[in-house]
């Protein structure tokens, strides 16, 4: 897939681009591209934002600036599925990530300041996605979260084909959280590893793991109910 990120801070993604899942996905023919609104702004002196009509604190990312960035990137041709990061968007979860990773081309729009001129929501974005009901200083961290979850779902990104399939919330685990993992040593300060994992009986191991996932799912439900 092609994943494009529009941002005022492309340098914020430097570390992200070096992650193994990203470099693997790119080596498999996928693309991660960064676009800087400031490079394509039609306004003077790299201006990208303005004060809100009607007054109030903060600055608003201008619609003409976002439109120019998209037009220069894609011309008049077909647009990728365009996702705006916003605290009030659809909450990111595994099914939404599956939906997005099935797209051949996705663009993520990061905002800063007080957010986007609402015409960006109305006319330029197909979806709004939130990584949680709290407000961050900008869309860069949420875009990295979305990019991370998408990239590691791509074939070959994890180096080992099965490792994404049986992760927390995946279809293979019926949408449940993942079971606990253990590795050597088998005992540390009296803390032991469940016997069944050392038994070499794959059927029993599978049963135990599914049961552990179910226990965790029930615990999460109880926590959610208490909130
Ligand atoms: N931008 C600021 N806060 C955000 C959040 N929680 N999710 C997505 N985008 C955001």
PDB file of C-alpha atoms and ligand atoms in Angstrom:
ATOM      1  CA  UNK A   1       0.000   0.000   0.000  1.00  0.00           C
ATOM      2  CA  UNK A   2       0.948   3.643  -0.282  1.00  0.00           C
ATOM      3  CA  UNK A   3       0.684   5.681   2.906  1.00  0.00           C
ATOM      4  CA  UNK A   4       1.071   9.460   2.654  1.00  0.00           C
ATOM      5  CA  UNK A   5       1.322  11.692   5.715  1.00  0.00           C
ATOM      6  CA  UNK A   6       0.658  15.434   5.473  1.00  0.00           C
ATOM      7  CA  UNK A   7       2.188  17.375   8.345  1.00  0.00           C
ATOM      8  CA  UNK A   8       3.890  20.571   9.455  1.00  0.00           C
ATOM      9  CA  UNK A   9       6.584  18.479  11.138  1.00  0.00           C
ATOM     10  CA  UNK A  10       7.902  15.825   8.756  1.00  0.00           C
ATOM     11  CA  UNK A  11      11.054  15.580  10.872  1.00  0.00           C
ATOM     12  CA  UNK A  12       8.904  14.127  13.685  1.00  0.00           C
ATOM     13  CA  UNK A  13       8.641  10.931  11.584  1.00  0.00           C
ATOM     14  CA  UNK A  14      12.377  10.371  11.113  1.00  0.00           C
ATOM     15  CA  UNK A  15      12.671   7.811  13.889  1.00  0.00           C
ATOM     16  CA  UNK A  16       9.401   6.167  12.890  1.00  0.00           C
ATOM     17  CA  UNK A  17      10.689   5.563   9.357  1.00  0.00           C
ATOM     18  CA  UNK A  18      13.604   3.555  10.730  1.00  0.00           C
ATOM     19  CA  UNK A  19      11.366   1.016  12.537  1.00  0.00           C
ATOM     20  CA  UNK A  20      11.888  -2.557  11.381  1.00  0.00           C
ATOM     21  CA  UNK A  21       8.220  -3.057  10.466  1.00  0.00           C
ATOM     22  CA  UNK A  22       8.356   0.075   8.281  1.00  0.00           C
ATOM     23  CA  UNK A  23      11.662  -0.735   6.565  1.00  0.00           C
ATOM     24  CA  UNK A  24      10.430  -4.314   5.973  1.00  0.00           C
ATOM     25  CA  UNK A  25       7.115  -3.079   4.554  1.00  0.00           C
ATOM     26  CA  UNK A  26       8.953  -0.640   2.289  1.00  0.00           C
ATOM     27  CA  UNK A  27      11.343  -3.381   1.133  1.00  0.00           C
ATOM     28  CA  UNK A  28       8.222  -5.374   0.156  1.00  0.00           C
ATOM     29  CA  UNK A  29       7.189  -2.552  -2.202  1.00  0.00           C
ATOM     30  CA  UNK A  30       4.982  -0.470   0.119  1.00  0.00           C
ATOM     31  CA  UNK A  31       5.529   3.269   0.387  1.00  0.00           C
ATOM     32  CA  UNK A  32       5.561   5.752   3.257  1.00  0.00           C
ATOM     33  CA  UNK A  33       5.776   9.352   2.053  1.00  0.00           C
ATOM     34  CA  UNK A  34       5.794  12.637   3.948  1.00  0.00           C
ATOM     35  CA  UNK A  35       4.362  15.918   2.702  1.00  0.00           C
ATOM     36  CA  UNK A  36       5.045  19.245   4.395  1.00  0.00           C
ATOM     37  CA  UNK A  37       2.118  21.728   4.179  1.00  0.00           C
ATOM     38  CA  UNK A  38       4.640  24.544   4.411  1.00  0.00           C
ATOM     39  CA  UNK A  39       6.400  23.517   1.199  1.00  0.00           C
ATOM     40  CA  UNK A  40       3.241  23.817  -0.866  1.00  0.00           C
ATOM     41  CA  UNK A  41       1.393  26.631   0.886  1.00  0.00           C
ATOM     42  CA  UNK A  42       0.090  29.232  -1.569  1.00  0.00           C
ATOM     43  CA  UNK A  43       0.547  31.912   1.119  1.00  0.00           C
ATOM     44  CA  UNK A  44       3.538  34.149   1.691  1.00  0.00           C
ATOM     45  CA  UNK A  45       6.326  33.373   4.150  1.00  0.00           C
ATOM     46  CA  UNK A  46       5.226  29.782   4.670  1.00  0.00           C
ATOM     47  CA  UNK A  47       1.971  30.791   6.330  1.00  0.00           C
ATOM     48  CA  UNK A  48      -0.326  27.833   6.981  1.00  0.00           C
ATOM     49  CA  UNK A  49      -2.742  28.966   9.689  1.00  0.00           C
ATOM     50  CA  UNK A  50      -4.896  31.897  10.675  1.00  0.00           C
ATOM     51  CA  UNK A  51      -6.928  33.210  13.586  1.00  0.00           C
ATOM     52  CA  UNK A  52     -10.468  31.838  13.916  1.00  0.00           C
ATOM     53  CA  UNK A  53     -13.434  33.786  12.549  1.00  0.00           C
ATOM     54  CA  UNK A  54     -15.623  34.878  15.427  1.00  0.00           C
ATOM     55  CA  UNK A  55     -12.598  35.228  17.688  1.00  0.00           C
ATOM     56  CA  UNK A  56     -11.170  32.937  20.289  1.00  0.00           C
ATOM     57  CA  UNK A  57      -7.829  31.514  21.225  1.00  0.00           C
ATOM     58  CA  UNK A  58      -5.457  29.603  18.996  1.00  0.00           C
ATOM     59  CA  UNK A  59      -4.867  29.299  15.296  1.00  0.00           C
ATOM     60  CA  UNK A  60      -6.663  27.250  12.671  1.00  0.00           C
ATOM     61  CA  UNK A  61      -5.039  25.330   9.794  1.00  0.00           C
ATOM     62  CA  UNK A  62      -6.338  26.899   6.559  1.00  0.00           C
ATOM     63  CA  UNK A  63      -8.424  24.996   4.025  1.00  0.00           C
ATOM     64  CA  UNK A  64      -6.578  26.518   1.037  1.00  0.00           C
ATOM     65  CA  UNK A  65      -3.262  25.300   2.470  1.00  0.00           C
ATOM     66  CA  UNK A  66      -4.495  21.724   2.909  1.00  0.00           C
ATOM     67  CA  UNK A  67      -6.177  21.781  -0.510  1.00  0.00           C
ATOM     68  CA  UNK A  68      -2.971  23.009  -2.187  1.00  0.00           C
ATOM     69  CA  UNK A  69      -0.954  20.226  -0.530  1.00  0.00           C
ATOM     70  CA  UNK A  70      -3.411  17.578  -1.800  1.00  0.00           C
ATOM     71  CA  UNK A  71      -3.655  19.064  -5.305  1.00  0.00           C
ATOM     72  CA  UNK A  72       0.113  19.243  -5.675  1.00  0.00           C
ATOM     73  CA  UNK A  73       0.504  15.679  -4.424  1.00  0.00           C
ATOM     74  CA  UNK A  74      -2.276  14.134  -6.517  1.00  0.00           C
ATOM     75  CA  UNK A  75      -3.068  16.624  -9.296  1.00  0.00           C
ATOM     76  CA  UNK A  76      -6.618  16.323 -10.557  1.00  0.00           C
ATOM     77  CA  UNK A  77      -6.341  12.516 -10.526  1.00  0.00           C
ATOM     78  CA  UNK A  78      -8.005  10.102  -8.126  1.00  0.00           C
ATOM     79  CA  UNK A  79      -7.494  10.822  -4.458  1.00  0.00           C
ATOM     80  CA  UNK A  80      -6.411   8.256  -1.881  1.00  0.00           C
ATOM     81  CA  UNK A  81      -8.731   7.522   1.028  1.00  0.00           C
ATOM     82  CA  UNK A  82      -8.092  10.685   3.015  1.00  0.00           C
ATOM     83  CA  UNK A  83      -8.146  10.367   6.779  1.00  0.00           C
ATOM     84  CA  UNK A  84      -7.992  13.360   9.056  1.00  0.00           C
ATOM     85  CA  UNK A  85      -6.661  12.820  12.578  1.00  0.00           C
ATOM     86  CA  UNK A  86      -8.953  14.422  15.125  1.00  0.00           C
ATOM     87  CA  UNK A  87      -9.783  13.767  18.788  1.00  0.00           C
ATOM     88  CA  UNK A  88     -13.479  13.545  17.892  1.00  0.00           C
ATOM     89  CA  UNK A  89     -13.087  11.085  14.999  1.00  0.00           C
ATOM     90  CA  UNK A  90     -13.995   7.397  14.797  1.00  0.00           C
ATOM     91  CA  UNK A  91     -12.003   5.555  17.441  1.00  0.00           C
ATOM     92  CA  UNK A  92      -9.145   3.532  16.013  1.00  0.00           C
ATOM     93  CA  UNK A  93      -9.467  -0.191  16.639  1.00  0.00           C
ATOM     94  CA  UNK A  94      -8.363  -3.381  14.908  1.00  0.00           C
ATOM     95  CA  UNK A  95     -11.380  -3.604  12.520  1.00  0.00           C
ATOM     96  CA  UNK A  96     -10.807   0.006  11.398  1.00  0.00           C
ATOM     97  CA  UNK A  97      -7.107  -0.762  10.886  1.00  0.00           C
ATOM     98  CA  UNK A  98      -8.077  -3.803   8.761  1.00  0.00           C
ATOM     99  CA  UNK A  99     -10.399  -1.592   6.735  1.00  0.00           C
ATOM    100  CA  UNK A 100      -7.668   0.983   6.103  1.00  0.00           C
ATOM    101  CA  UNK A 101      -4.917  -1.508   5.310  1.00  0.00           C
ATOM    102  CA  UNK A 102      -7.177  -3.031   2.633  1.00  0.00           C
ATOM    103  CA  UNK A 103      -6.991   0.309   0.750  1.00  0.00           C
ATOM    104  CA  UNK A 104      -4.292   0.584  -1.893  1.00  0.00           C
ATOM    105  CA  UNK A 105      -3.615   4.218  -0.985  1.00  0.00           C
ATOM    106  CA  UNK A 106      -4.304   6.182   2.216  1.00  0.00           C
ATOM    107  CA  UNK A 107      -3.471   9.794   3.097  1.00  0.00           C
ATOM    108  CA  UNK A 108      -3.302  10.924   6.722  1.00  0.00           C
ATOM    109  CA  UNK A 109      -3.804  14.613   7.468  1.00  0.00           C
ATOM    110  CA  UNK A 110      -2.173  15.889  10.666  1.00  0.00           C
ATOM    111  CA  UNK A 111      -3.437  19.082  12.243  1.00  0.00           C
ATOM    112  CA  UNK A 112      -1.866  21.344  14.836  1.00  0.00           C
ATOM    113  CA  UNK A 113      -3.051  24.324  16.822  1.00  0.00           C
ATOM    114  CA  UNK A 114      -6.829  24.418  17.323  1.00  0.00           C
ATOM    115  CA  UNK A 115      -7.336  22.026  14.412  1.00  0.00           C
ATOM    116  CA  UNK A 116      -8.457  22.367  10.813  1.00  0.00           C
ATOM    117  CA  UNK A 117     -10.814  24.846   9.204  1.00  0.00           C
ATOM    118  CA  UNK A 118     -14.023  22.797   9.207  1.00  0.00           C
ATOM    119  CA  UNK A 119     -14.150  22.846   5.396  1.00  0.00           C
ATOM    120  CA  UNK A 120     -11.233  20.397   5.454  1.00  0.00           C
ATOM    121  CA  UNK A 121     -13.524  17.977   7.336  1.00  0.00           C
ATOM    122  CA  UNK A 122     -16.454  18.771   5.050  1.00  0.00           C
ATOM    123  CA  UNK A 123     -14.811  18.692   1.628  1.00  0.00           C
ATOM    124  CA  UNK A 124     -11.336  17.184   1.683  1.00  0.00           C
ATOM    125  CA  UNK A 125     -11.376  14.271   4.128  1.00  0.00           C
ATOM    126  CA  UNK A 126     -13.244  10.979   3.737  1.00  0.00           C
ATOM    127  CA  UNK A 127     -12.888   9.928   7.378  1.00  0.00           C
ATOM    128  CA  UNK A 128     -11.904  11.309  10.754  1.00  0.00           C
ATOM    129  CA  UNK A 129      -9.975   9.025  13.061  1.00  0.00           C
ATOM    130  CA  UNK A 130      -9.156   9.461  16.739  1.00  0.00           C
ATOM    131  CA  UNK A 131      -6.685   7.445  18.787  1.00  0.00           C
ATOM    132  CA  UNK A 132      -8.566   8.211  22.015  1.00  0.00           C
ATOM    133  CA  UNK A 133     -10.824  10.697  23.702  1.00  0.00           C
ATOM    134  CA  UNK A 134      -8.162  13.160  24.790  1.00  0.00           C
ATOM    135  CA  UNK A 135      -6.600  16.086  23.005  1.00  0.00           C
ATOM    136  CA  UNK A 136      -2.978  15.975  21.872  1.00  0.00           C
ATOM    137  CA  UNK A 137      -0.966  18.961  20.633  1.00  0.00           C
ATOM    138  CA  UNK A 138      -1.175  17.712  17.059  1.00  0.00           C
ATOM    139  CA  UNK A 139      -1.926  14.864  14.700  1.00  0.00           C
ATOM    140  CA  UNK A 140       1.666  13.628  14.355  1.00  0.00           C
ATOM    141  CA  UNK A 141       1.589  11.118  17.214  1.00  0.00           C
ATOM    142  CA  UNK A 142      -1.867   9.828  16.168  1.00  0.00           C
ATOM    143  CA  UNK A 143      -0.645   9.528  12.547  1.00  0.00           C
ATOM    144  CA  UNK A 144       2.327   7.517  13.769  1.00  0.00           C
ATOM    145  CA  UNK A 145      -0.016   5.259  15.720  1.00  0.00           C
ATOM    146  CA  UNK A 146      -2.188   4.714  12.633  1.00  0.00           C
ATOM    147  CA  UNK A 147       0.856   4.239  10.385  1.00  0.00           C
ATOM    148  CA  UNK A 148       2.362   1.755  12.860  1.00  0.00           C
ATOM    149  CA  UNK A 149      -0.764  -0.384  13.091  1.00  0.00           C
ATOM    150  CA  UNK A 150      -1.188  -0.383   9.298  1.00  0.00           C
ATOM    151  CA  UNK A 151       2.451  -1.081   8.458  1.00  0.00           C
ATOM    152  CA  UNK A 152       2.752  -4.069  10.781  1.00  0.00           C
ATOM    153  CA  UNK A 153      -0.350  -5.610   9.202  1.00  0.00           C
ATOM    154  CA  UNK A 154       1.280  -5.626   5.766  1.00  0.00           C
ATOM    155  CA  UNK A 155       2.637  -8.980   4.580  1.00  0.00           C
ATOM    156  CA  UNK A 156       6.334  -9.280   5.376  1.00  0.00           C
ATOM    157  CA  UNK A 157       6.436  -6.290   7.749  1.00  0.00           C
ATOM    158  CA  UNK A 158       7.164  -8.378  10.826  1.00  0.00           C
ATOM    159  CA  UNK A 159       9.538 -10.732   9.103  1.00  0.00           C
ATOM    160  CA  UNK A 160       7.466 -13.669  10.379  1.00  0.00           C
ATOM    161  CA  UNK A 161       4.163 -14.201   8.543  1.00  0.00           C
ATOM    162  CA  UNK A 162       2.097 -15.419  11.520  1.00  0.00           C
ATOM    163  CA  UNK A 163       3.106 -12.874  14.092  1.00  0.00           C
ATOM    164  CA  UNK A 164       0.500 -10.228  13.222  1.00  0.00           C
ATOM    165  CA  UNK A 165      -2.284 -12.743  12.574  1.00  0.00           C
ATOM    166  CA  UNK A 166      -2.456 -13.988  16.153  1.00  0.00           C
ATOM    167  CA  UNK A 167      -2.070 -10.694  17.935  1.00  0.00           C
ATOM    168  CA  UNK A 168      -4.430  -9.068  20.374  1.00  0.00           C
ATOM    169  CA  UNK A 169      -7.810  -8.197  18.847  1.00  0.00           C
ATOM    170  CA  UNK A 170      -7.052 -10.058  15.613  1.00  0.00           C
ATOM    171  CA  UNK A 171      -9.682 -12.235  13.893  1.00  0.00           C
ATOM    172  CA  UNK A 172      -7.727 -15.381  14.763  1.00  0.00           C
ATOM    173  CA  UNK A 173      -8.174 -14.555  18.438  1.00  0.00           C
ATOM    174  CA  UNK A 174     -11.861 -13.760  17.854  1.00  0.00           C
ATOM    175  CA  UNK A 175     -11.181 -10.097  18.654  1.00  0.00           C
ATOM    176  CA  UNK A 176      -9.870 -10.945  22.123  1.00  0.00           C
ATOM    177  CA  UNK A 177      -6.687  -9.625  23.764  1.00  0.00           C
ATOM    178  CA  UNK A 178      -3.604 -11.748  23.288  1.00  0.00           C
ATOM    179  CA  UNK A 179      -2.557 -14.475  25.748  1.00  0.00           C
ATOM    180  CA  UNK A 180       0.529 -13.952  27.967  1.00  0.00           C
ATOM    181  CA  UNK A 181       4.004 -14.810  26.699  1.00  0.00           C
ATOM    182  CA  UNK A 182       6.936 -16.289  28.606  1.00  0.00           C
ATOM    183  CA  UNK A 183      10.550 -17.019  27.731  1.00  0.00           C
ATOM    184  CA  UNK A 184      13.685 -18.305  29.480  1.00  0.00           C
ATOM    185  CA  UNK A 185      14.514 -18.690  32.315  1.00  0.00           C
ATOM    186  CA  UNK A 186      11.774 -21.142  33.352  1.00  0.00           C
ATOM    187  CA  UNK A 187      12.103 -19.917  36.927  1.00  0.00           C
ATOM    188  CA  UNK A 188      13.312 -16.536  38.148  1.00  0.00           C
ATOM    189  CA  UNK A 189      13.246 -15.500  41.833  1.00  0.00           C
ATOM    190  CA  UNK A 190      10.649 -18.223  42.383  1.00  0.00           C
ATOM    191  CA  UNK A 191       8.428 -16.825  39.585  1.00  0.00           C
ATOM    192  CA  UNK A 192       7.571 -19.763  37.383  1.00  0.00           C
ATOM    193  CA  UNK A 193       6.326 -20.308  33.856  1.00  0.00           C
ATOM    194  CA  UNK A 194       2.996 -22.200  33.419  1.00  0.00           C
ATOM    195  CA  UNK A 195       3.797 -25.921  33.202  1.00  0.00           C
ATOM    196  CA  UNK A 196       1.738 -26.421  30.027  1.00  0.00           C
ATOM    197  CA  UNK A 197       4.031 -24.138  28.006  1.00  0.00           C
ATOM    198  CA  UNK A 198       7.000 -26.385  28.805  1.00  0.00           C
ATOM    199  CA  UNK A 199       5.062 -29.582  27.987  1.00  0.00           C
ATOM    200  CA  UNK A 200       5.639 -29.572  24.218  1.00  0.00           C
ATOM    201  CA  UNK A 201       1.950 -30.511  23.718  1.00  0.00           C
ATOM    202  CA  UNK A 202       0.841 -28.040  21.007  1.00  0.00           C
ATOM    203  CA  UNK A 203      -2.852 -28.859  21.348  1.00  0.00           C
ATOM    204  CA  UNK A 204      -2.806 -28.183  25.087  1.00  0.00           C
ATOM    205  CA  UNK A 205      -0.754 -25.010  24.585  1.00  0.00           C
ATOM    206  CA  UNK A 206      -3.316 -23.717  22.068  1.00  0.00           C
ATOM    207  CA  UNK A 207      -6.199 -24.522  24.438  1.00  0.00           C
ATOM    208  CA  UNK A 208      -4.449 -22.802  27.347  1.00  0.00           C
ATOM    209  CA  UNK A 209      -3.708 -19.699  25.256  1.00  0.00           C
ATOM    210  CA  UNK A 210      -7.317 -19.360  24.080  1.00  0.00           C
ATOM    211  CA  UNK A 211      -8.517 -19.747  27.656  1.00  0.00           C
ATOM    212  CA  UNK A 212      -6.065 -17.059  28.826  1.00  0.00           C
ATOM    213  CA  UNK A 213      -7.339 -14.734  26.068  1.00  0.00           C
ATOM    214  CA  UNK A 214     -10.915 -15.358  27.241  1.00  0.00           C
ATOM    215  CA  UNK A 215      -9.948 -14.573  30.861  1.00  0.00           C
ATOM    216  CA  UNK A 216      -8.298 -11.329  29.759  1.00  0.00           C
ATOM    217  CA  UNK A 217     -11.311 -10.421  27.601  1.00  0.00           C
ATOM    218  CA  UNK A 218     -13.606 -10.869  30.634  1.00  0.00           C
ATOM    219  CA  UNK A 219     -11.266  -8.740  32.781  1.00  0.00           C
ATOM    220  CA  UNK A 220     -11.313  -5.972  30.147  1.00  0.00           C
ATOM    221  CA  UNK A 221     -15.107  -6.111  29.958  1.00  0.00           C
ATOM    222  CA  UNK A 222     -15.320  -5.738  33.742  1.00  0.00           C
ATOM    223  CA  UNK A 223     -12.934  -2.776  33.629  1.00  0.00           C
ATOM    224  CA  UNK A 224     -14.947  -1.156  30.803  1.00  0.00           C
ATOM    225  CA  UNK A 225     -18.193  -1.643  32.756  1.00  0.00           C
ATOM    226  CA  UNK A 226     -16.696   0.086  35.785  1.00  0.00           C
ATOM    227  CA  UNK A 227     -15.729   3.146  33.704  1.00  0.00           C
TER     228      UNK A 227
HETATM  229  N1  LIG B   1      -5.267  15.272  17.345  1.00  0.00           N
HETATM  230  C1  LIG B   1      -5.208  15.746  18.596  1.00  0.00           C
HETATM  231  N2  LIG B   1      -5.618  14.829  19.484  1.00  0.00           N
HETATM  232  C2  LIG B   1      -5.937  13.708  18.759  1.00  0.00           C
HETATM  233  C3  LIG B   1      -6.431  12.408  19.094  1.00  0.00           C
HETATM  234  N3  LIG B   1      -6.684  12.059  20.347  1.00  0.00           N
HETATM  235  N4  LIG B   1      -6.648  11.538  18.086  1.00  0.00           N
HETATM  236  C4  LIG B   1      -6.410  11.893  16.815  1.00  0.00           C
HETATM  237  N5  LIG B   1      -5.964  13.103  16.444  1.00  0.00           N
HETATM  238  C5  LIG B   1      -5.718  14.003  17.404  1.00  0.00           C
END
